[in-house]
Coordinates of C-alpha atoms in Angstrom, one line a residue:
M24 CA 0.0 0.0 0.0
K25 CA 2.9 2.4 0.8
A26 CA 4.4 1.7 -2.6
Y27 CA 1.1 2.8 -4.3
L28 CA 0.8 5.9 -2.1
S29 CA 4.5 6.8 -2.9
T30 CA 3.9 6.3 -6.6
A31 CA 0.8 8.4 -6.5
I32 CA 2.6 11.2 -4.7
V33 CA 5.4 11.2 -7.2
I34 CA 3.0 11.3 -10.1
F35 CA 1.0 14.1 -8.6
A36 CA 4.1 16.1 -7.9
F37 CA 5.3 15.7 -11.5
L38 CA 2.0 16.7 -12.9
F39 CA 1.7 19.7 -10.6
A40 CA 5.2 20.8 -11.5
N41 CA 4.5 20.7 -15.2
M42 CA 1.1 22.5 -15.1
D43 CA 2.8 25.8 -15.7
N44 CA 4.1 24.6 -19.0
Q45 CA 0.6 24.0 -20.3
E46 CA -0.7 27.6 -20.0
I47 CA -1.4 29.5 -23.1
I48 CA 0.8 32.6 -23.6
W49 CA -0.9 35.2 -25.8
L50 CA 1.5 37.2 -28.1
D51 CA 1.2 40.3 -30.2
A52 CA 2.7 40.8 -33.7
N53 CA 6.2 41.3 -32.2
L54 CA 5.8 38.1 -30.1
R55 CA 5.5 40.0 -26.8
E56 CA 3.1 38.8 -24.2
T57 CA -0.3 40.5 -24.4
S58 CA -4.0 39.9 -23.6
Q59 CA -6.0 37.3 -25.5
S60 CA -8.1 40.0 -27.1
Q61 CA -5.0 41.9 -28.4
A62 CA -3.1 38.7 -29.5
K63 CA -2.2 37.7 -33.0
Y64 CA -0.4 34.5 -31.9
Y65 CA 0.0 32.1 -29.0
K66 CA 2.2 29.4 -27.7
V67 CA 1.5 26.7 -25.1
G68 CA 3.7 26.9 -22.1
N69 CA 6.5 29.2 -21.2
K70 CA 9.3 27.1 -22.6
R71 CA 12.5 29.0 -23.3
E72 CA 14.7 26.1 -24.3
G73 CA 14.3 23.5 -27.0
Q74 CA 11.7 23.4 -29.7
V75 CA 9.0 26.0 -29.5
T76 CA 5.9 26.2 -31.7
Y77 CA 3.9 29.4 -32.1
Y78 CA 0.3 29.3 -33.4
Y79 CA -2.1 31.7 -35.1
K80 CA -5.3 32.3 -33.2
N81 CA -7.0 30.0 -35.7
R82 CA -4.7 27.2 -34.3
N83 CA -2.6 26.8 -37.4
I84 CA 1.2 26.8 -36.9
F85 CA 2.8 30.2 -37.3
R86 CA 6.4 29.4 -36.5
K87 CA 8.6 26.4 -35.4
T88 CA 12.0 27.0 -34.0
T89 CA 14.5 25.9 -31.4
Y90 CA 16.0 27.9 -28.6
V91 CA 19.4 27.3 -27.1
K92 CA 20.5 29.4 -24.1
G93 CA 17.7 31.8 -25.0
K94 CA 18.7 32.3 -28.6
I95 CA 17.2 30.9 -31.8
E96 CA 19.3 28.1 -33.1
G97 CA 19.0 25.7 -36.0
R98 CA 16.2 25.2 -38.5
F99 CA 13.5 27.9 -38.7
Y100 CA 10.1 27.5 -40.3
E101 CA 7.4 30.1 -40.7
Y102 CA 3.9 29.5 -42.1
Y103 CA 1.0 31.5 -43.5
D104 CA -2.1 31.5 -41.4
T105 CA -3.6 29.1 -44.0
G106 CA -0.9 26.6 -43.3
E107 CA 1.4 26.9 -46.3
L108 CA 5.2 27.3 -45.7
R109 CA 6.2 31.0 -45.9
E110 CA 9.9 31.0 -45.0
V111 CA 12.6 28.5 -44.1
G112 CA 16.2 28.9 -43.1
V113 CA 18.8 28.5 -40.3
Y114 CA 19.7 30.5 -37.3
E115 CA 23.2 30.3 -35.6
N116 CA 23.6 32.0 -32.2
G117 CA 20.4 34.0 -32.7
L118 CA 21.2 35.3 -36.2
R119 CA 20.1 34.3 -39.6
E120 CA 22.8 32.3 -41.4
G121 CA 23.2 30.6 -44.7
N122 CA 20.6 29.9 -47.4
W123 CA 17.0 31.1 -46.9
K124 CA 13.9 30.8 -49.0
V125 CA 10.6 32.7 -48.9
Y126 CA 7.5 31.3 -50.6
Y127 CA 4.2 32.6 -51.9
K128 CA 1.1 30.9 -50.5
S129 CA 1.0 28.9 -53.8
G130 CA 4.2 27.2 -52.8
K131 CA 6.3 28.9 -55.5
I132 CA 9.5 30.5 -54.4
K133 CA 9.2 34.3 -53.9
Q134 CA 12.8 35.0 -52.8
K135 CA 16.0 33.1 -52.1
G136 CA 19.4 34.2 -50.9
K137 CA 22.0 34.0 -48.1
Y138 CA 22.5 35.6 -44.7
S139 CA 25.7 36.0 -42.9
G140 CA 25.7 37.2 -39.3
G141 CA 22.0 38.2 -39.6
E142 CA 22.6 40.4 -42.7
K143 CA 21.6 39.6 -46.3
V144 CA 24.7 39.0 -48.4
G145 CA 25.3 38.4 -52.1
V146 CA 22.6 38.3 -54.7
W147 CA 19.0 37.8 -53.6
K148 CA 16.7 36.5 -56.3
T149 CA 13.1 37.6 -56.4
Y150 CA 10.6 35.6 -58.4
Y151 CA 7.2 37.1 -59.4
K152 CA 4.0 35.2 -59.1
N153 CA 3.4 35.0 -62.8
E154 CA 6.9 33.6 -63.7
N155 CA 7.7 29.9 -64.0

């Protein structure tokens, strides 16, 4: 009986400790906390490390990224509110780095180019909607 009680206490403590991670954080257009009525996006939980997913109020994914020591790191994905991929690239130490692509809602490439240290470098190509 003591084993069951101990197990129940451990489970309860674990669930209670993780309840804060399940709250909805409402965010404005600059991803700053705001009220639900003023929000454009939200995220579930107040996670500041690891993979974080942001959502539009319509529940579609807005952005997927990973944080390491409070900075964006690794693959970055951003989506239109209808669910289509909008932008993809890589962050290193909180700055855009390497090849990036921006897409139209149709899925066709809108722009592509490179970043270095968070700045656009080299030639950026822009494709218009009516071009192949």
